[in-house]
Coordinates of C-alpha atoms and ligand atoms in Angstrom, one line a residue:
X1 CA 84.3 4.0 26.3
X2 CA 84.2 1.8 23.2
X3 CA 81.0 1.2 21.6
X4 CA 79.9 -2.3 21.8
X5 CA 78.7 -3.4 17.8
X6 CA 75.5 -4.1 19.4
X7 CA 74.7 -0.6 20.4
X8 CA 76.9 1.2 17.5
X9 CA 73.8 2.8 16.0
X10 CA 72.1 3.4 19.5
X11 CA 72.4 7.3 19.1
X12 CA 70.4 9.9 19.1
X13 CA 70.3 10.8 15.4
X14 CA 70.3 6.6 15.0
X15 CA 67.4 6.3 16.9
X16 CA 65.2 9.4 15.3
X17 CA 66.1 8.0 11.9
X18 CA 64.7 4.2 13.0
X19 CA 61.5 6.7 13.6
X20 CA 61.2 8.6 11.0
X21 CA 61.5 5.3 8.5
X22 CA 59.4 3.5 10.7
X23 CA 56.8 6.2 10.9
X24 CA 57.5 6.6 6.6
X25 CA 56.6 2.9 6.5
X26 CA 53.9 2.6 8.3
X27 CA 52.0 5.2 6.4
X28 CA 52.2 3.7 3.5
X29 CA 50.4 0.5 4.8
X30 CA 46.8 0.1 4.1
X31 CA 45.9 -3.5 5.7
X32 CA 45.7 -5.3 8.9
X33 CA 47.9 -8.0 8.1
X34 CA 50.5 -5.6 7.2
X35 CA 50.6 -3.4 10.3
X36 CA 50.7 -6.3 12.2
X37 CA 53.8 -7.1 10.3
X38 CA 55.1 -3.6 11.0
X39 CA 54.3 -4.3 14.5
X40 CA 56.7 -7.2 14.8
X41 CA 59.4 -5.6 12.7
X42 CA 59.9 -2.6 15.4
X43 CA 57.9 -3.1 18.5
X44 CA 58.3 -7.1 18.5
X45 CA 60.5 -9.0 20.8
X46 CA 63.1 -9.7 18.2
X47 CA 62.3 -5.2 16.5
X48 CA 64.6 -3.4 15.6
X49 CA 63.6 -0.8 17.9
X50 CA 63.2 -3.3 21.1
X51 CA 66.8 -4.6 19.7
X52 CA 68.0 -0.8 20.4
X53 CA 66.5 0.0 23.6
X54 CA 68.5 -3.5 25.0
X55 CA 71.6 -1.7 24.2
X56 CA 71.2 1.3 26.9
X57 CA 71.9 -1.0 29.4
X58 CA 75.8 -1.1 27.9
X59 CA 76.1 2.7 27.8
X60 CA 77.1 5.0 30.6
X61 CA 74.8 6.8 33.0
X62 CA 75.1 10.2 31.5
X63 CA 74.4 8.7 27.9
X64 CA 71.9 6.1 29.0
X65 CA 69.8 9.5 30.7
X66 CA 69.6 10.8 27.5
X67 CA 69.6 8.5 25.1
X68 CA 67.2 6.4 27.3
X69 CA 64.2 9.3 27.3
X70 CA 64.6 9.5 23.3
X71 CA 63.9 5.9 23.0
X72 CA 61.8 5.8 24.9
X73 CA 60.0 9.0 23.6
X74 CA 60.7 6.9 20.4
X75 CA 58.6 3.8 21.6
X76 CA 55.5 5.7 22.4
X77 CA 55.6 7.6 19.0
X78 CA 55.7 4.0 16.8
X79 CA 53.2 2.7 19.4
X80 CA 50.4 5.7 19.2
X81 CA 51.0 5.7 15.3
X82 CA 50.7 2.6 14.9
X83 CA 47.1 2.6 17.2
X84 CA 46.2 5.6 15.3
X85 CA 47.0 3.8 11.6
X86 CA 44.5 0.7 12.7
X87 CA 41.9 3.3 13.7
X88 CA 42.1 4.7 10.1
X89 CA 42.2 2.0 8.3
X90 CA 39.5 0.0 10.0
X91 CA 37.2 3.3 9.2
X92 CA 38.4 3.4 5.8
X93 CA 36.7 -0.4 5.0
X94 CA 33.7 0.5 7.3
X95 CA 33.2 3.7 4.6
X96 CA 34.4 1.6 1.7
X97 CA 30.7 -0.8 2.2
X98 CA 29.3 2.3 3.3
X99 CA 28.8 1.2 7.0
X100 CA 30.1 4.3 8.7
X101 CA 28.2 5.6 11.1
X102 CA 24.7 4.3 9.4
X103 CA 24.4 1.0 10.8
X104 CA 25.5 -0.7 14.3
X105 CA 25.2 -4.4 13.7
X106 CA 24.9 -5.2 17.1
X107 CA 21.5 -2.9 17.5
X108 CA 18.4 -5.3 17.4
X109 CA 16.6 -4.9 14.1
X110 CA 13.9 -2.9 13.8
X111 CA 10.5 -4.2 12.6
X112 CA 9.6 -4.1 9.5
X113 CA 6.2 -1.7 9.3
X114 CA 3.8 -3.5 7.3
X115 CA 0.9 -1.6 4.9
X116 CA -2.1 -3.6 4.9
X117 CA -5.9 -3.3 2.3
X118 CA -7.8 -0.4 2.5
X119 CA -11.2 -1.6 3.9
X120 CA -12.5 -0.7 1.1
X121 CA -10.7 -3.0 -1.6
X122 CA -11.0 -5.6 1.3
X123 CA -14.9 -5.8 1.3
X124 CA -14.7 -5.2 -2.8
X125 CA -12.5 -7.8 -3.1
X126 CA -15.2 -10.4 -0.8
X127 CA -17.7 -9.3 -3.1
X128 CA -16.4 -10.0 -6.0
X129 CA -14.8 -12.9 -5.3
X130 CA -18.3 -14.2 -4.4
X131 CA -19.7 -13.5 -8.0
X132 CA -16.7 -14.9 -9.4
X133 CA -17.3 -18.0 -7.4
X134 CA -20.8 -17.8 -10.0
X135 CA -19.3 -17.7 -13.1
X136 CA -19.0 -13.8 -13.4
X137 CA -16.1 -11.8 -14.9
X138 CA -15.0 -8.7 -13.4
X139 CA -14.6 -5.4 -16.0
X140 CA -13.9 -1.5 -15.1
X141 CA -15.3 1.5 -16.6
X142 CA -14.8 4.9 -17.1
X143 CA -15.5 7.2 -13.8
X144 CA -15.8 10.3 -16.3
X145 CA -18.2 9.3 -18.5
X146 CA -21.3 11.1 -21.1
X147 CA -24.5 11.7 -20.4
X148 CA -25.0 9.4 -23.3
X149 CA -24.1 5.7 -21.0
X150 CA -25.0 7.6 -17.8
X151 CA -28.6 8.0 -18.3
X152 CA -29.5 7.9 -22.0
X153 CA -28.9 4.3 -22.5
X154 CA -30.5 3.7 -19.7
X155 CA -33.7 4.8 -20.2
X156 CA -33.4 7.5 -18.3
X157 CA -34.1 10.9 -20.9
X158 CA -33.4 14.6 -20.7
X159 CA -35.7 15.9 -18.8
X160 CA -37.4 12.7 -17.1
X161 CA -37.9 13.3 -13.7
X162 CA -35.9 10.3 -12.6
X163 CA -32.7 12.3 -13.9
X164 CA -33.2 13.8 -10.1
X165 CA -32.4 10.5 -8.4
X166 CA -29.1 11.3 -9.3
X167 CA -27.6 14.5 -7.9
X168 CA -24.8 15.0 -10.9
X169 CA -21.4 16.7 -10.8
X170 CA -21.6 17.8 -14.5
X171 CA -18.4 18.7 -16.5
X172 CA -18.0 21.2 -19.0
X173 CA -17.0 19.9 -22.6
X174 CA -16.9 21.0 -25.8
X175 CA -15.5 19.5 -28.8
X176 CA -15.5 20.6 -32.2
X177 CA -18.5 18.3 -33.3
X178 CA -20.0 20.5 -30.3
X179 CA -21.3 20.0 -26.7
X180 CA -21.6 16.6 -25.5
X181 CA -23.1 16.5 -22.3
X182 CA -19.8 14.9 -19.9
X183 CA -19.9 13.9 -16.2
X184 CA -19.1 12.4 -13.1
X185 CA -20.8 8.5 -13.4
X186 CA -23.3 8.7 -10.3
X187 CA -23.7 5.0 -10.7
X188 CA -21.8 1.8 -12.5
X189 CA -25.3 1.3 -14.4
X190 CA -23.2 3.0 -17.6
X191 CA -21.3 -0.2 -17.7
X192 CA -24.6 -2.4 -18.8
X193 CA -24.8 -0.6 -21.9
X194 CA -20.7 0.0 -22.2
X195 CA -20.8 -3.9 -21.9
X196 CA -23.8 -4.9 -24.0
X197 CA -22.6 -3.0 -26.7
X198 CA -18.9 -4.6 -26.4
X199 CA -20.2 -8.0 -26.5
X200 CA -22.4 -10.5 -27.3
X201 CA -25.3 -13.0 -24.7
X202 CA -24.6 -14.9 -22.9
X203 CA -23.1 -12.0 -20.2
X204 CA -22.4 -12.3 -16.8
X205 CA -19.8 -9.6 -15.3
X206 CA -19.4 -7.3 -12.1
X207 CA -18.4 -4.0 -12.1
X208 CA -16.5 -2.6 -9.1
X209 CA -15.7 0.9 -9.6
X210 CA -15.9 4.6 -7.9
X211 CA -18.9 6.7 -8.2
X212 CA -19.6 10.2 -7.6
X213 CA -22.4 12.2 -6.7
X214 CA -23.2 16.3 -6.0
X215 CA -24.2 15.6 -2.1
X216 CA -24.2 17.4 1.0
X217 CA -21.7 15.0 3.3
X218 CA -23.4 13.0 6.4
X219 CA -23.1 9.7 8.6
X220 CA -24.2 7.8 5.7
X221 CA -23.7 9.9 2.7
X222 CA -20.7 10.6 1.1
X223 CA -19.9 12.7 -2.4
X224 CA -17.8 9.8 -3.8
X225 CA -17.8 6.2 -3.3
X226 CA -18.2 2.9 -4.5
X227 CA -20.6 0.2 -6.6
X228 CA -20.3 -3.0 -7.6
X229 CA -22.8 -3.2 -10.3
X230 CA -23.8 -7.0 -11.8
X231 CA -25.3 -8.1 -15.0
X232 CA -26.8 -11.2 -16.3
X233 CA -27.8 -11.1 -19.7
X234 CA -28.9 -14.4 -21.8
X235 CA -31.7 -16.3 -23.7
X236 CA -34.3 -17.5 -20.9
X237 CA -32.9 -15.5 -17.6
X238 CA -36.2 -15.4 -15.3
X239 CA -36.5 -13.3 -12.2
X240 CA -35.9 -16.6 -10.0
X241 CA -32.4 -16.8 -11.6
X242 CA -31.9 -12.7 -10.0
X243 CA -33.3 -14.1 -6.6
X244 CA -31.5 -17.2 -7.0
X245 CA -27.8 -15.3 -7.4
X246 CA -28.7 -12.7 -5.0
X247 CA -29.8 -14.7 -2.6
X248 CA -26.4 -17.0 -2.9
X249 CA -24.5 -13.8 -2.7
X250 CA -26.6 -12.7 0.5
X251 CA -25.2 -15.9 2.4
X252 CA -21.7 -15.9 1.6
X253 CA -21.1 -12.6 2.8
X254 CA -24.0 -12.2 5.8
X255 CA -23.7 -16.1 6.5
X256 CA -25.4 -19.4 5.8
X257 CA -28.5 -18.4 8.0
X258 CA -29.5 -15.5 6.7
X259 CA -32.9 -14.4 4.8
X260 CA -33.7 -12.8 2.0
X261 CA -36.8 -9.8 0.8
X262 CA -37.3 -8.1 -2.2
X263 CA -39.8 -5.2 -2.5
X264 CA -40.6 -3.8 -5.4
X265 CA -38.3 -0.4 -6.5
X266 CA -38.3 2.0 -9.3
X267 CA -35.1 2.1 -11.3
X268 CA -35.9 3.2 -15.1
X269 CA -33.7 0.7 -16.3
X270 CA -35.4 -2.1 -15.0
X271 CA -38.4 -3.9 -15.0
X272 CA -39.5 -5.0 -12.8
X273 CA -37.4 -3.0 -9.6
X274 CA -37.0 -3.8 -6.5
X275 CA -34.7 -3.1 -3.6
X276 CA -33.1 -6.6 -1.7
X277 CA -32.8 -6.4 2.3
X278 CA -31.5 -9.6 4.6
X279 CA -32.7 -10.1 7.7
X280 CA -31.0 -8.1 10.2
X281 CA -28.0 -10.2 12.0
X282 CA -27.8 -8.0 14.5
X283 CA -30.5 -9.0 16.0
X284 CA -31.7 -11.8 14.0
X285 CA -34.6 -9.9 12.1
X286 CA -36.4 -9.3 15.7
X287 CA -35.9 -6.1 15.0
X288 CA -37.4 -4.7 18.0
X289 CA -34.4 -2.2 20.1
X290 CA -31.5 -3.0 17.4
X291 CA -29.1 -0.3 16.3
X292 CA -28.3 -2.1 13.0
X293 CA -31.8 -2.2 11.3
X294 CA -33.5 0.3 13.2
X295 CA -36.5 -1.8 14.9
X296 CA -37.0 -3.4 11.4
X297 CA -35.5 -6.3 11.7
X298 CA -34.1 -6.1 7.9
X299 CA -31.5 -4.2 6.2
X300 CA -31.6 -3.0 2.3
X301 CA -28.4 -4.3 1.1
X302 CA -29.0 -3.1 -3.0
X303 CA -31.0 -2.6 -6.1
X304 CA -31.9 -4.8 -8.6
X305 CA -34.4 -5.8 -11.5
X306 CA -34.7 -7.0 -14.7
X307 CA -33.3 -5.0 -17.5
X308 CA -35.4 -2.5 -19.0
X309 CA -36.5 -4.1 -22.8
X310 CA -35.8 -0.4 -23.8
X311 CA -31.8 -0.8 -22.6
X312 CA -31.6 -4.4 -24.2
X313 CA -33.0 -2.5 -27.4
X314 CA -31.0 0.3 -27.1
X315 CA -27.4 -1.9 -27.3
X316 CA -29.5 -3.5 -30.2
X317 CA -30.7 -6.9 -28.3
X318 CA -33.5 -8.0 -28.7
X319 CA -35.5 -8.1 -26.3
X320 CA -37.9 -11.1 -27.2
X321 CA -34.8 -13.3 -27.5
X322 CA -32.9 -12.5 -24.4
X323 CA -33.7 -11.1 -21.0
X324 CA -31.3 -10.5 -17.9
X325 CA -30.9 -9.0 -14.9
X326 CA -29.0 -6.2 -13.2
X327 CA -28.1 -5.0 -9.7
X328 CA -26.0 -2.6 -7.7
X329 CA -24.7 -2.2 -4.4
X330 CA -22.8 -0.3 -2.1
X331 CA -19.6 -2.0 -1.0
X332 CA -19.1 0.9 1.8
X333 CA -22.8 0.2 3.1
X334 CA -21.9 -3.4 3.1
X335 CA -18.9 -3.3 5.0
X336 CA -20.3 -0.7 7.4
X337 CA -23.0 -3.6 8.4
X338 CA -20.4 -6.5 8.0
X339 CA -18.2 -4.8 10.7
X340 CA -20.0 -1.9 12.7
X341 CA -18.7 1.1 10.8
X342 CA -21.2 4.0 12.1
X343 CA -19.5 7.1 9.6
X344 CA -18.8 6.7 6.0
X345 CA -16.7 9.5 6.0
X346 CA -14.3 7.2 7.7
X347 CA -13.5 5.6 4.2
X348 CA -11.9 8.7 2.6
X349 CA -10.8 10.7 5.4
X350 CA -6.9 8.7 5.8
X351 CA -7.3 8.7 9.7
X352 CA -5.1 5.4 10.4
X353 CA -6.3 4.8 13.8
X354 CA -9.6 4.0 11.8
X355 CA -7.7 2.4 8.7
X356 CA -5.3 0.3 11.1
X357 CA -7.8 -1.9 12.5
X358 CA -8.8 -4.0 9.5
Ligands
LIG1 N1 -27.8 2.8 -10.2 C1 -28.5 2.2 -9.3 C2 -28.2 3.5 -8.3 O1 -27.2 3.9 -8.3 C3 -28.5 0.8 -8.7 C4 -29.4 -0.5 -9.3 C5 -28.4 -1.2 -10.4 C6 -30.4 -0.6 -9.4 C7 -28.7 -2.1 -11.4 C8 -30.9 -1.5 -10.4 C9 -30.1 -2.4 -10.8 O2 -29.2 3.6 -7.2

């Protein structure tokens, strides 16, 4: 039987050749548009393979069976190859932009874990803000300190029994100049002398910072903790300034109707020295059966006093000309009172169940 022009190419060999050519072309393609053009060219309604298959009807029965099977096989091959190549290209594109296996854009977003400020940082800021609002500046000083500033300059000479008030962590230190006693500061008061040495009155500063003591810990004692020191020095500062400033501070932190109480206390670097209490905010000063103030109606919140003339003279100020007041308070204790925290050790034990509450 003579072959018609349309089916002249329709032999097992031409099918094989067409398939090979198509597959080879397909492997060279690298984007979805050219894949689609390839599909139309070979498998589309007027595609080369489609037209070839159409010619099957003109073959005799025997040829149609063998060639037809081959042609159908070729069609499946091209379809499978197209599908595989489509998948390869889209995976390649994802990999190129780095998203393969890493992001499923259809998933709902994960909430971001936001950090927060440590409760000590929060209370330190609150305390400092209260003094900044009254015109105080903020300075910081070294935690590793000389005996000279921690004690000597504060009117606590070697061998003075008042040194026992501060259980000290000493540091072994010596240089060419010999031994100089070094320690971890037991309070922020050494900054009184450092600030006065470095500047001239009028002085109004608060000093937040870490302190260390050689002490056994319990619910109200830590071996490391913060203090906020305060110092105001000028011509004509009186005890009334101390009271007014600290009263205002107490009201800012603990509420406008707080009362304050000053009682005599001893610190070698102030004269007179006091401790300051606020009336208990938990029982409104009634005192009976109150856990916070232990039945007294009052809560001690800091030590304070007028800067000792010897301390002023020590930094070269004329105590006849200048006077000043100083105070020192424990922010963890303030936070414990304010937020009802029962154990000071919670501040530095890194327990997220505690920290997340603030
Ligand atoms: N530095 C003292 C202490 O640690 C507190 C204090 C500071 C007292 C300033 C008076 C004046 O106990």
